[in-house]
Coordinates of C-alpha atoms in Angstrom, one line a residue:
Chain A
M758 CA 1.2 3.4 13.0
F759 CA 0.1 4.1 9.5
K760 CA 1.1 4.7 6.0
S761 CA 0.2 8.0 4.5
Q762 CA 3.7 8.4 3.4
L763 CA 2.5 7.4 0.0
I764 CA 0.3 10.4 -0.2
N765 CA 3.4 12.1 -1.4
V766 CA 2.9 10.3 -4.7
V767 CA -0.2 12.3 -5.2
F768 CA 1.7 15.5 -5.2
A769 CA 4.4 14.3 -7.4
A770 CA 3.0 15.8 -10.6
A771 CA 4.5 19.3 -11.0
L772 CA 1.8 21.8 -10.4
L773 CA 3.2 24.6 -12.5
G774 CA 5.8 24.9 -15.2
L775 CA 6.5 28.6 -15.9
T776 CA 9.2 30.4 -17.8
A777 CA 9.3 34.1 -18.2
T778 CA 8.6 35.6 -21.6
A779 CA 6.4 38.5 -22.7
A780 CA 3.6 38.9 -25.1
H781 CA 0.9 41.6 -25.6
A782 CA -2.5 42.0 -27.0
E783 CA -4.6 45.2 -26.8
T784 CA -8.0 46.4 -25.7
A785 CA -8.6 45.5 -22.1
S786 CA -6.3 45.7 -19.1
L787 CA -6.1 43.0 -16.4
T788 CA -4.6 43.9 -13.1
V789 CA -3.5 41.2 -10.7
V790 CA -3.1 42.2 -7.1
C791 CA -1.3 39.6 -4.9
D792 CA -1.4 39.8 -1.1
N793 CA 0.1 38.0 1.9
L794 CA 3.5 37.9 0.3
K795 CA 6.9 37.8 2.0
P796 CA 8.7 40.9 0.6
Q797 CA 11.3 39.3 -1.6
G798 CA 11.6 37.9 -5.1
K799 CA 9.0 38.1 -7.8
V800 CA 5.5 36.9 -8.5
M801 CA 5.4 35.0 -11.8
I802 CA 2.1 34.7 -13.6
A803 CA 1.1 32.5 -16.6
I804 CA -2.0 33.6 -18.5
Y805 CA -4.1 31.0 -20.4
D806 CA -7.1 31.7 -22.7
S807 CA -8.5 28.2 -23.0
Q808 CA -9.0 24.9 -21.1
A809 CA -6.6 23.2 -23.5
G810 CA -3.9 25.8 -23.0
Y811 CA -4.5 25.8 -19.2
D812 CA -4.4 22.0 -18.9
G813 CA -1.4 21.7 -21.3
D814 CA 0.5 24.6 -19.8
K815 CA 0.6 26.6 -23.1
A816 CA 0.3 30.2 -21.9
V817 CA -0.7 33.0 -24.2
S818 CA 1.1 35.5 -22.1
Y819 CA 3.2 36.0 -19.0
A820 CA 3.5 38.7 -16.3
M821 CA 5.7 39.3 -13.4
A822 CA 5.9 41.7 -10.5
D823 CA 8.7 42.5 -8.1
V824 CA 7.7 41.8 -4.5
T825 CA 8.9 44.6 -2.2
S826 CA 6.1 44.6 0.3
S827 CA 3.3 42.2 1.3
Q828 CA 1.5 43.3 -1.9
A829 CA 2.5 43.1 -5.5
K830 CA 0.6 44.4 -8.5
V831 CA 1.0 44.0 -12.2
T832 CA -1.2 45.1 -15.2
V833 CA -1.2 43.5 -18.6
E834 CA -3.2 44.3 -21.7
L835 CA -5.3 41.5 -23.2
A836 CA -8.0 41.0 -25.7
P837 CA -11.4 40.8 -23.8
G838 CA -12.4 37.3 -23.2
E839 CA -12.1 34.3 -20.9
Y840 CA -8.8 33.6 -19.1
G841 CA -7.2 31.5 -16.3
L842 CA -4.0 32.3 -14.3
K843 CA -1.4 30.1 -12.7
M844 CA 1.1 31.9 -10.6
F845 CA 3.8 31.3 -8.0
H846 CA 6.0 33.4 -5.7
D847 CA 9.6 33.0 -6.9
I848 CA 11.0 33.7 -3.4
D849 CA 14.6 32.8 -4.3
G850 CA 14.5 34.7 -7.6
D851 CA 15.8 31.8 -9.7
G852 CA 12.9 32.0 -12.2
R853 CA 11.6 28.5 -11.4
M854 CA 9.1 27.2 -9.1
G855 CA 11.0 25.5 -6.3
M856 CA 10.5 21.7 -5.9
N857 CA 11.7 19.4 -3.2
P858 CA 13.5 16.3 -4.1
F859 CA 10.2 14.4 -4.5
G860 CA 9.0 17.1 -7.0
M861 CA 6.6 18.8 -4.6
P862 CA 6.3 22.6 -4.7
T863 CA 8.4 24.5 -2.1
E864 CA 7.3 28.0 -3.2
P865 CA 3.8 29.4 -2.7
F866 CA 1.5 29.2 -5.7
A867 CA -2.0 30.4 -6.5
F868 CA -4.6 30.4 -9.2
S869 CA -7.1 33.0 -10.5
N870 CA -10.3 33.3 -8.5
N871 CA -8.2 32.1 -5.6
A872 CA -9.2 28.6 -6.8
K873 CA -7.6 25.8 -4.8
G874 CA -6.1 22.7 -6.2
N875 CA -7.1 19.4 -4.9
M876 CA -4.1 17.1 -5.2
G877 CA -3.0 19.1 -8.2
P878 CA -3.6 22.4 -9.9
A879 CA -7.0 24.1 -9.6
T880 CA -9.3 23.2 -12.5
W881 CA -9.9 25.4 -15.5
D882 CA -13.6 25.6 -14.4
A883 CA -12.6 26.9 -11.0
A884 CA -9.9 29.3 -12.3
R885 CA -11.5 30.8 -15.4
F886 CA -12.8 34.4 -15.4
T887 CA -13.7 37.1 -17.9
V888 CA -11.6 40.1 -18.8
T889 CA -13.8 43.0 -19.9
A890 CA -12.8 46.4 -21.1
P891 CA -11.7 48.8 -19.9
E892 CA -10.3 47.1 -16.8
T893 CA -10.6 43.9 -14.8
T894 CA -8.9 43.1 -11.5
Q895 CA -8.0 39.8 -9.8
N896 CA -7.3 39.9 -6.1
I897 CA -5.2 36.9 -5.1
A898 CA -4.5 35.9 -1.5
F899 CA -1.2 33.9 -1.3
Chain B
M1225 CA -5.5 -6.8 38.5
T1226 CA -4.2 -10.3 38.1
N1227 CA -0.7 -11.5 37.6
F1228 CA 0.0 -14.8 35.9
D1229 CA 2.6 -16.6 34.0
M1230 CA 2.1 -20.0 32.4
S1231 CA 3.1 -22.1 29.6
R1232 CA 2.9 -20.6 26.1
R1233 CA 0.1 -22.9 25.1
G1234 CA -1.9 -22.1 28.2
L1235 CA -1.2 -18.4 27.9
L1236 CA -2.2 -18.2 24.3
G1237 CA -5.3 -20.2 25.1
A1238 CA -6.3 -17.8 27.8
L1239 CA -5.5 -14.7 25.9
T1240 CA -6.9 -15.6 22.6
G1241 CA -9.5 -17.8 21.1
A1242 CA -11.5 -20.5 22.9
G1243 CA -9.9 -20.0 26.3
A1244 CA -11.1 -16.4 26.6
A1245 CA -14.6 -17.3 25.4
A1246 CA -15.0 -20.2 27.8
F1247 CA -14.2 -18.0 30.8
A1248 CA -15.8 -14.9 29.6
P1249 CA -18.5 -13.7 32.0
K1250 CA -21.7 -12.5 30.2
S1251 CA -20.9 -8.9 31.1
W1252 CA -18.1 -9.0 28.6
A1253 CA -20.6 -8.7 25.9
A1254 CA -21.7 -5.4 27.3
A1255 CA -18.2 -4.3 27.8
A1256 CA -17.3 -5.1 24.2
A1257 CA -19.2 -2.1 22.9
D1258 CA -17.4 0.2 25.3
W1259 CA -14.1 0.1 23.4
T1260 CA -15.4 2.7 21.1
I1261 CA -14.5 5.3 23.7
G1262 CA -11.0 4.7 22.4
V1263 CA -11.9 6.1 19.0
S1264 CA -14.3 8.8 20.1
N1265 CA -13.6 12.5 19.7
A1266 CA -11.6 14.1 22.5
P1267 CA -12.8 17.6 23.7
A1268 CA -11.9 20.1 21.0
E1269 CA -10.3 22.4 23.6
G1270 CA -8.2 19.5 24.9
Y1271 CA -7.8 18.3 28.5
A1272 CA -7.0 20.8 31.2
D1273 CA -4.3 19.9 33.5
S1274 CA -5.6 17.6 36.3
A1275 CA -4.2 15.3 38.9
M1276 CA -4.6 11.6 38.3
M1277 CA -5.9 9.5 41.2
R1278 CA -3.4 7.1 42.7
L1279 CA -4.7 3.6 42.6
H1280 CA -1.8 1.9 44.4
G1281 CA 1.9 2.1 45.0
R1282 CA 4.3 5.0 45.1
M1283 CA 6.4 6.8 42.5
P1284 CA 9.7 5.0 42.5
A1285 CA 12.7 7.1 43.7
G1286 CA 14.6 8.4 40.7
L1287 CA 11.6 8.3 38.3
S1288 CA 10.4 11.7 37.2
G1289 CA 9.8 13.4 33.9
Q1290 CA 7.1 13.7 31.2
L1291 CA 5.6 11.0 29.2
Y1292 CA 4.3 12.5 25.9
R1293 CA 2.0 10.4 23.7
N1294 CA 0.4 11.1 20.3
G1295 CA -2.5 9.6 18.6
P1296 CA -5.6 10.3 16.5
A1297 CA -8.3 11.9 18.7
W1298 CA -10.9 13.4 16.4
F1299 CA -12.8 11.2 14.0
R1300 CA -16.2 12.6 13.2
Y1301 CA -18.4 15.6 12.7
G1302 CA -21.9 14.3 13.5
D1303 CA -22.4 11.3 11.2
D1304 CA -19.5 12.4 8.9
I1305 CA -16.8 9.9 9.9
T1306 CA -13.2 9.9 8.8
G1307 CA -12.3 7.1 6.4
H1308 CA -9.7 5.6 8.6
W1309 CA -8.5 5.5 12.2
F1310 CA -5.1 6.7 11.0
D1311 CA -6.6 9.9 9.6
G1312 CA -7.9 11.3 12.9
D1313 CA -6.4 14.5 14.1
G1314 CA -3.3 14.1 16.3
M1315 CA -3.5 15.0 20.0
I1316 CA -0.6 15.1 22.4
Q1317 CA -1.2 13.7 25.9
R1318 CA 1.2 14.9 28.5
Y1319 CA 1.7 12.9 31.8
D1320 CA 3.9 14.7 34.3
L1321 CA 5.5 12.3 36.8
T1322 CA 6.9 13.6 40.0
G1323 CA 7.3 12.4 43.6
D1324 CA 3.8 13.9 44.2
G1325 CA 2.1 11.7 41.6
V1326 CA 1.0 12.2 38.0
R1327 CA -0.7 15.1 36.3
H1328 CA -2.3 14.8 32.9
S1329 CA -3.1 17.3 30.2
G1330 CA -3.7 17.1 26.4
K1331 CA -4.0 19.3 23.4
F1332 CA -4.7 18.8 19.7
V1333 CA -1.9 19.6 17.3
D1334 CA -3.3 22.6 15.5
T1335 CA -2.6 21.4 12.0
F1336 CA -3.8 23.0 8.8
K1337 CA -6.0 19.9 8.3
R1338 CA -7.6 20.3 11.7
R1339 CA -8.1 24.1 11.3
T1340 CA -9.7 23.6 7.9
E1341 CA -12.0 20.8 9.0
Q1342 CA -13.0 22.5 12.3
A1343 CA -13.9 25.7 10.4
A1344 CA -16.0 23.7 7.9
G1345 CA -17.5 21.3 10.5
R1346 CA -16.9 18.3 8.3
I1347 CA -14.2 15.8 7.2
M1348 CA -12.6 17.3 4.1
M1349 CA -8.9 16.4 3.7
P1350 CA -7.7 13.3 2.0
G1351 CA -5.7 10.8 3.9
F1352 CA -4.7 7.2 4.2
G1353 CA -8.2 5.9 4.1
T1354 CA -10.2 9.1 3.5
K1355 CA -11.4 10.6 0.3
A1356 CA -10.8 14.3 -0.4
A1357 CA -13.9 16.5 -0.4
P1358 CA -14.2 18.2 -3.8
D1359 CA -13.3 21.6 -2.2
A1360 CA -10.4 20.3 -0.1
P1361 CA -7.7 23.0 -0.2
V1362 CA -4.6 20.8 -0.8
S1363 CA -1.4 22.4 -2.1
G1364 CA 1.1 20.0 -0.5
P1365 CA 1.7 17.2 2.0
D1366 CA 1.6 19.4 5.1
D1367 CA -1.9 20.5 4.2
V1368 CA -3.1 17.0 4.9
N1369 CA -0.7 16.3 7.6
A1370 CA -2.6 14.8 10.6
A1371 CA 0.5 14.9 12.9
N1372 CA -1.0 12.0 14.8
T1373 CA 1.4 9.1 15.0
S1374 CA 4.3 9.8 17.4
V1375 CA 6.0 12.6 19.3
M1376 CA 9.7 13.1 20.0
R1377 CA 11.7 15.7 21.9
V1378 CA 14.3 17.5 19.9
G1379 CA 16.2 20.4 21.5
D1380 CA 13.6 22.7 23.1
E1381 CA 10.7 21.4 21.0
L1382 CA 8.4 18.4 20.6
W1383 CA 7.9 17.2 17.1
A1384 CA 4.5 15.6 16.5
L1385 CA 5.2 13.0 13.8
W1386 CA 3.2 11.7 10.9
E1387 CA 4.9 9.8 8.0
G1388 CA 3.7 11.6 4.9
G1389 CA 4.7 15.2 5.8
S1390 CA 7.0 17.3 8.0
P1391 CA 7.3 17.0 11.7
Y1392 CA 4.9 19.5 13.4
R1393 CA 6.7 21.6 16.0
V1394 CA 5.0 21.8 19.4
D1395 CA 5.9 23.6 22.6
P1396 CA 6.7 21.0 25.2
H1397 CA 5.3 23.0 28.1
S1398 CA 2.1 24.6 26.7
L1399 CA 1.6 22.0 24.0
A1400 CA 1.0 25.0 21.7
T1401 CA 1.6 24.2 18.0
L1402 CA 4.4 26.1 16.4
G1403 CA 4.1 24.8 12.8
P1404 CA 5.7 22.4 10.4
K1405 CA 9.5 21.9 10.6
T1406 CA 11.4 22.8 7.5
F1407 CA 15.0 21.5 7.5
R1408 CA 16.1 23.6 4.5
D1409 CA 14.0 25.7 2.1
D1410 CA 14.4 23.3 -0.8
L1411 CA 13.4 20.4 1.4
K1412 CA 10.0 21.9 2.5
G1413 CA 7.3 19.3 2.8
M1414 CA 9.6 16.3 2.5
A1415 CA 8.1 13.4 4.5
F1416 CA 9.7 12.3 7.8
L1417 CA 8.9 8.9 9.2
A1418 CA 7.0 8.6 12.5
H1419 CA 9.8 6.2 13.7
P1420 CA 13.0 8.2 13.7
K1421 CA 15.9 6.3 15.3
V1422 CA 18.1 8.1 17.8
E1423 CA 21.6 6.7 18.3
P1424 CA 23.2 6.6 21.7
S1425 CA 25.2 9.6 20.5
G1426 CA 22.0 11.6 20.0
R1427 CA 22.2 11.6 16.2
I1428 CA 18.8 11.2 14.6
W1429 CA 18.0 9.1 11.5
S1430 CA 14.7 9.2 9.6
A1431 CA 13.5 8.6 6.1
A1432 CA 10.8 9.4 3.5
F1433 CA 9.6 7.2 0.6
M1434 CA 7.9 7.9 -2.7
G1435 CA 7.5 5.1 -5.1
S1436 CA 10.9 3.4 -5.6
R1437 CA 12.8 6.4 -4.2
G1438 CA 13.8 6.9 -0.6
W1439 CA 15.2 9.9 1.1
I1440 CA 17.4 9.5 4.2
W1441 CA 17.5 12.2 6.9
Q1442 CA 20.6 12.4 9.1
L1443 CA 20.2 15.0 11.8
D1444 CA 22.3 16.1 14.7
A1445 CA 21.0 15.8 18.3
R1446 CA 19.4 19.2 18.1
G1447 CA 17.5 18.4 14.9
G1448 CA 19.9 20.2 12.6
L1449 CA 20.3 18.7 9.1
E1450 CA 23.7 16.9 8.7
R1451 CA 22.9 15.1 5.5
G1452 CA 20.0 14.3 3.2
E1453 CA 20.3 12.0 0.2
M1454 CA 18.1 10.1 -2.2
I1455 CA 18.4 6.3 -2.5
E1456 CA 16.8 3.8 -4.8
L1457 CA 14.6 1.2 -3.2
P1458 CA 14.5 -2.5 -4.2
L1459 CA 10.7 -2.2 -4.8
P1460 CA 8.1 0.6 -4.5
G1461 CA 6.9 -1.0 -1.3
Y1462 CA 5.8 0.1 2.1
T1463 CA 7.7 0.7 5.4
H1464 CA 6.3 2.3 8.5
D1465 CA 9.1 1.4 10.9
W1466 CA 12.6 0.3 10.3
A1467 CA 15.9 -0.3 12.3
V1468 CA 19.4 0.8 12.6
T1469 CA 22.6 -0.7 13.9
E1470 CA 25.9 1.0 14.7
R1471 CA 26.9 0.8 11.1
Y1472 CA 23.7 0.2 9.0
L1473 CA 20.3 1.4 8.2
I1474 CA 17.8 -1.4 7.6
F1475 CA 14.7 -0.9 5.5
P1476 CA 12.4 -3.9 5.3
M1477 CA 10.3 -3.1 2.2
Q1478 CA 7.0 -4.9 2.1
P1479 CA 5.4 -5.7 -1.2
W1480 CA 2.4 -3.4 -0.6
V1481 CA 2.5 -1.2 -3.6
M1482 CA 0.5 1.8 -4.5
E1483 CA -1.3 1.5 -7.8
G1484 CA -2.2 4.8 -9.5
M1485 CA -2.0 8.2 -8.0
T1486 CA -5.3 8.3 -6.2
V1487 CA -6.7 8.6 -2.7
P1488 CA -7.8 7.1 -0.5
I1489 CA -4.5 5.3 -0.5
S1490 CA -5.7 2.3 1.5
E1491 CA -8.0 1.3 -1.4
H1492 CA -5.3 1.6 -4.0
M1493 CA -2.6 -0.5 -2.3
S1494 CA -1.9 -3.8 -3.9
W1495 CA -0.4 -6.8 -2.0
K1496 CA 2.2 -8.5 -4.2
P1497 CA 3.5 -11.4 -2.3
E1498 CA 5.4 -12.7 -5.2
Q1499 CA 7.9 -9.8 -4.7
G1500 CA 8.7 -11.0 -1.2
L1501 CA 9.8 -8.9 1.8
Q1502 CA 13.0 -7.2 0.5
I1503 CA 15.2 -5.9 3.2
L1504 CA 17.5 -3.1 2.1
V1505 CA 20.6 -2.6 4.2
V1506 CA 22.5 0.7 3.7
D1507 CA 25.9 1.7 5.0
K1508 CA 25.5 4.8 7.2
N1509 CA 28.7 6.3 6.0
D1510 CA 28.1 5.7 2.3
F1511 CA 24.5 5.3 1.1
S1512 CA 25.8 3.8 -2.2
K1513 CA 27.0 0.8 -0.3
R1514 CA 24.0 -1.5 0.0
R1515 CA 22.7 -5.0 0.1
V1516 CA 19.3 -6.5 -0.3
Y1517 CA 18.1 -9.6 1.6
E1518 CA 14.9 -11.4 0.9
L1519 CA 12.2 -13.1 2.9
P1520 CA 8.8 -14.5 2.0
A1521 CA 6.2 -11.8 1.8
A1522 CA 5.0 -10.6 5.2
F1523 CA 3.6 -7.4 6.7
Y1524 CA 4.4 -5.4 9.8
F1525 CA 3.9 -2.1 11.3
H1526 CA 6.6 -2.1 14.0
T1527 CA 10.2 -3.2 14.5
G1528 CA 12.1 -3.4 17.8
D1529 CA 15.7 -2.5 17.3
A1530 CA 18.7 -4.0 15.5
W1531 CA 22.2 -5.0 16.4
E1532 CA 25.2 -6.5 14.7
D1533 CA 27.2 -9.5 15.8
S1534 CA 31.0 -9.5 15.6
D1535 CA 30.8 -11.8 12.5
G1536 CA 28.6 -9.1 10.7
T1537 CA 25.2 -10.9 11.2
L1538 CA 22.4 -8.4 11.7
H1539 CA 19.4 -9.0 13.9
F1540 CA 16.2 -7.1 14.5
D1541 CA 12.9 -7.9 16.1
V1542 CA 9.6 -7.3 14.3
C1543 CA 5.9 -7.9 14.7
L1544 CA 4.9 -9.8 11.6
T1545 CA 1.5 -10.5 10.1
A1546 CA 0.7 -12.5 6.9
T1547 CA -1.0 -9.6 5.1
P1548 CA -1.8 -5.9 5.5
E1549 CA -5.4 -6.6 6.0
F1550 CA -5.7 -4.7 9.2
G1551 CA -4.0 -1.6 7.8
A1552 CA -6.2 -1.6 4.8
K1553 CA -9.6 -2.4 6.3
G1554 CA -9.5 -2.7 10.1
G1555 CA -8.8 1.0 10.6
H1556 CA -11.8 1.9 8.5
D1557 CA -14.1 -0.4 10.5
I1558 CA -12.8 0.6 14.0
V1559 CA -13.9 4.2 13.7
R1560 CA -17.4 2.9 12.8
G1561 CA -17.5 0.7 15.9
K1562 CA -16.9 -2.5 14.0
F1563 CA -14.1 -4.9 15.0
D1564 CA -13.2 -8.2 13.3
S1565 CA -10.8 -10.0 15.6
G1566 CA -9.7 -12.1 12.6
T1567 CA -7.8 -9.2 11.1
A1568 CA -5.7 -8.3 14.1
G1569 CA -2.6 -9.9 15.6
A1570 CA 1.1 -10.0 14.8
D1571 CA 3.7 -12.4 15.9
L1572 CA 7.0 -11.5 17.5
V1573 CA 9.8 -12.6 15.2
L1574 CA 13.6 -12.2 15.2
V1575 CA 15.0 -11.6 11.7
S1576 CA 18.7 -12.5 11.2
L1577 CA 20.6 -11.4 8.1
Y1578 CA 23.8 -13.4 7.6
P1579 CA 27.0 -12.3 5.9
D1580 CA 26.5 -15.1 3.3
G1581 CA 23.2 -13.4 2.2
R1582 CA 20.7 -15.6 4.0
A1583 CA 17.8 -14.1 5.7
V1584 CA 16.2 -16.2 8.5
T1585 CA 13.2 -15.6 10.7
R1586 CA 12.8 -17.0 14.2
P1587 CA 9.1 -16.9 15.0
T1588 CA 8.0 -17.1 18.6
G1589 CA 4.3 -17.7 18.4
V1590 CA 3.9 -14.8 20.8
S1591 CA 1.4 -12.1 19.8
A1592 CA 3.1 -8.7 20.0
E1593 CA 2.8 -5.1 19.0
F1594 CA 4.4 -1.8 20.0
P1595 CA 7.8 -3.4 20.7
Q1596 CA 10.1 -1.4 22.9
T1597 CA 13.7 -1.8 24.0
D1598 CA 16.3 -0.2 26.3
R1599 CA 16.9 2.7 24.0
R1600 CA 20.3 3.4 25.4
R1601 CA 21.2 0.4 23.3
Q1602 CA 19.7 1.6 20.1
G1603 CA 21.7 -0.2 17.4
L1604 CA 23.7 -2.2 20.0
R1605 CA 23.6 -5.8 21.2
R1606 CA 20.7 -6.4 23.6
D1607 CA 18.5 -9.3 24.5
R1608 CA 15.1 -8.1 25.6
V1609 CA 12.1 -6.6 24.0
V1610 CA 8.9 -5.4 25.8
H1611 CA 5.6 -5.3 23.9
V1612 CA 1.9 -5.3 24.3
H1613 CA 0.4 -8.8 24.0
G1614 CA -2.7 -10.9 24.0
E1615 CA -5.3 -9.9 21.5
S1616 CA -8.8 -9.7 22.8
K1617 CA -11.7 -11.2 20.8
I1618 CA -14.0 -8.5 22.0
H1619 CA -12.1 -5.3 21.4
P1620 CA -9.2 -4.1 19.3
G1621 CA -5.8 -4.0 20.8
A1622 CA -4.0 -6.0 23.5
R1623 CA -4.8 -6.8 27.2
A1624 CA -1.3 -7.6 28.5
L1625 CA 2.2 -6.2 28.7
S1626 CA 5.0 -8.7 28.0
L1627 CA 8.7 -9.2 27.9
F1628 CA 10.6 -11.6 25.7
D1629 CA 14.3 -12.5 26.1
W1630 CA 15.9 -13.6 22.9
K1631 CA 18.9 -15.1 24.7
T1632 CA 17.0 -17.3 27.1
G1633 CA 13.6 -17.6 25.3
K1634 CA 12.0 -16.7 28.6
R1635 CA 9.0 -14.5 28.9
Q1636 CA 7.2 -12.4 31.5
V1637 CA 3.6 -11.3 31.2
H1638 CA 1.3 -9.0 33.1
D1639 CA -2.3 -9.4 32.1
F1640 CA -4.5 -6.4 32.8
G1641 CA -7.6 -8.3 32.1
A1642 CA -10.4 -8.3 29.6
D1643 CA -11.4 -4.6 30.2
A1644 CA -8.0 -3.3 29.4
M1645 CA -6.8 -1.8 26.1
V1646 CA -3.0 -1.7 26.7
E1647 CA -1.1 1.0 24.9
E1648 CA 2.7 1.3 24.2
A1649 CA 4.9 1.3 27.3
L1650 CA 8.3 3.0 27.2
F1651 CA 11.5 2.2 29.0
V1652 CA 12.9 4.8 31.4
P1653 CA 16.4 4.1 32.7
R1654 CA 17.1 4.2 36.4
P1655 CA 19.6 7.1 37.1
G1656 CA 23.0 5.6 37.4
G1657 CA 22.0 2.2 36.2
T1658 CA 23.7 0.7 33.2
E1659 CA 22.4 -2.9 32.9
E1660 CA 19.8 -3.6 30.1
L1661 CA 16.3 -2.7 31.3
D1662 CA 17.5 -1.4 34.6
G1663 CA 14.7 1.0 35.1
W1664 CA 11.0 1.2 34.5
M1665 CA 8.4 0.6 31.9
V1666 CA 5.9 3.5 31.9
G1667 CA 2.7 3.1 29.9
T1668 CA -1.0 3.8 29.7
V1669 CA -4.0 1.6 29.6
L1670 CA -7.5 2.5 28.6
D1671 CA -9.7 0.7 31.2
L1672 CA -13.1 0.1 29.7
K1673 CA -14.7 -0.7 33.1
A1674 CA -13.5 2.5 34.8
K1675 CA -13.9 4.4 31.5
A1676 CA -10.6 6.1 32.2
T1677 CA -7.1 6.1 31.1
Q1678 CA -4.6 4.8 33.6
L1679 CA -0.8 5.2 33.9
H1680 CA 1.2 2.2 35.2
V1681 CA 4.8 2.0 36.2
F1682 CA 6.6 -1.4 36.2
D1683 CA 10.0 -2.4 37.2
A1684 CA 11.2 -3.2 33.7
R1685 CA 13.0 -6.4 34.7
H1686 CA 10.0 -7.7 36.7
L1687 CA 6.9 -7.2 34.6
D1688 CA 5.4 -10.3 36.0
D1689 CA 5.3 -8.6 39.5
G1690 CA 2.7 -6.3 38.0
P1691 CA 2.8 -2.5 38.2
V1692 CA 4.7 -1.0 41.2
A1693 CA 2.4 2.0 41.0
S1694 CA -0.7 3.0 39.1
W1695 CA -2.8 6.2 38.6
Q1696 CA -6.1 6.8 37.0
G1697 CA -7.0 9.9 35.1
Q1698 CA -10.3 11.8 34.9
H1699 CA -10.8 11.0 31.2
A1700 CA -10.9 8.2 28.8
T1701 CA -8.5 9.5 26.3
P1702 CA -8.7 8.1 22.7
L1703 CA -6.2 5.3 22.1
G1704 CA -2.8 6.7 21.1
F1705 CA 0.1 5.2 19.1
H1706 CA 3.5 6.3 20.2
G1707 CA 5.3 8.6 22.6
T1708 CA 8.5 9.6 24.3
F1709 CA 9.6 10.0 27.8
V1710 CA 11.6 13.1 28.8
S1711 CA 13.5 12.7 32.0

């Protein structure tokens, strides 16, 4: 006898909005290693270089990796500096993060630093990290 | 145990208010504090299988099966207390009834919420009346799913039900948790009410609500998805329980509206009586065929069942209160050992929806909660409803089990006494019987004097004879909400 059905409302805001494009900058390489994946589809990653971009979903770059085992890996070249990542596992390969009819995610998602969202995306402060030359790695547990 | 039946006035006097106070022995004051055993943590490992002690009577011939009950059973880590009774971790109690007696066991539903909080040793996850810890790992509704409200048997599984997330699948024999139920990949995490309705055919109906949108689940008897569709609601209100007839789905939407997207929810719900209680009736065969009836604002948690007269009039029984005060505040206080008798108490009412658009209530003046009917008649004409009854002034919950007959207006009552906290009782049909309520009511009572949970069996048509047989367990299990009987 209770009413937490309305908690759904809290998840209504879309957590991620990603489309696949490509862009490159030089100097340092960032490798994203994703684990605990079901071997199908792709991991889609959006890369942000500022809080404004992160909060407003204006990515400076994107990356994706085919998922053929429980681990997927992708390397991108970036200018050294501070970044944050939002990513999801596009299990059905439709290029979009799956949502149920109430707009809640149905495909696994993650953030850099393995930061966890609390009723929404992880914050920029929790997700930001520094890319330094020559190479930086982010290990993400889905 | 005492049996009595008397005039409504006399009964109400005895069970509520001044009557109880006048006759209350001084020891009641001491007993009053004991009710908190009903909202204390159960053992983390659960309850090992044990025989219950027979108090009197014999198991009736023809009665066997398992009573499964669900309810919140973990509320605190030291002084860190959950924000609301409704946010405690769900635990399934299993009562196995055979000719040899009754055995009891219990196990927590191993939800993500519970695993996360047990590992951290503190309350973290947001809920109905609980704030989220800053580091609560929440990525979707099932991460905060407490699986603590009801349990149903579907195919070879039990489903532990909440109302804000998926059913949690549980093995009916070991009570081991199997994980959230996903009906289809694109429907992952869609809510499922804790009060699904099962037609006599076995078909299952349930729903989910978000704002002014509602989602209707139509499942086959094995739990497979037959249909799922979105509907528009007349207001972004609240519904915990609802009703179905042979042809219609009935959603009484209360004007309890969530303001803002924040938790805890209970502190952000706004009561808007000017919007009334709007009752949405939807055709089972075509969800676009709908009608809205309106009654003055009222609140409820539980309905009985509905039926339709030959002239198209719909009826359902419901336990109405004036406001949602208990839901909002009472549940916060209870887990802190505080009880305000002024916020409890609902009245048994029959709502009738006429073909000309009128909605009419027939109040009884009878205090009632956890209404139950002969479920073989779900959606069909029937006269009787069995419910817990008689609020106590000294502890939350009811002290009696009662039957009301809408046709005759007659009642039966069995009063368990001041030390009893009476839980929901379920109807179990007598094999071969067909008449309404030909069978037994099987229910549990937390006895504060014995500090133990008891199981009582009544002849469903003769509640006022008292239980025909009773057993007492080795534990005082936390108060539960709803259950199911599997014959």
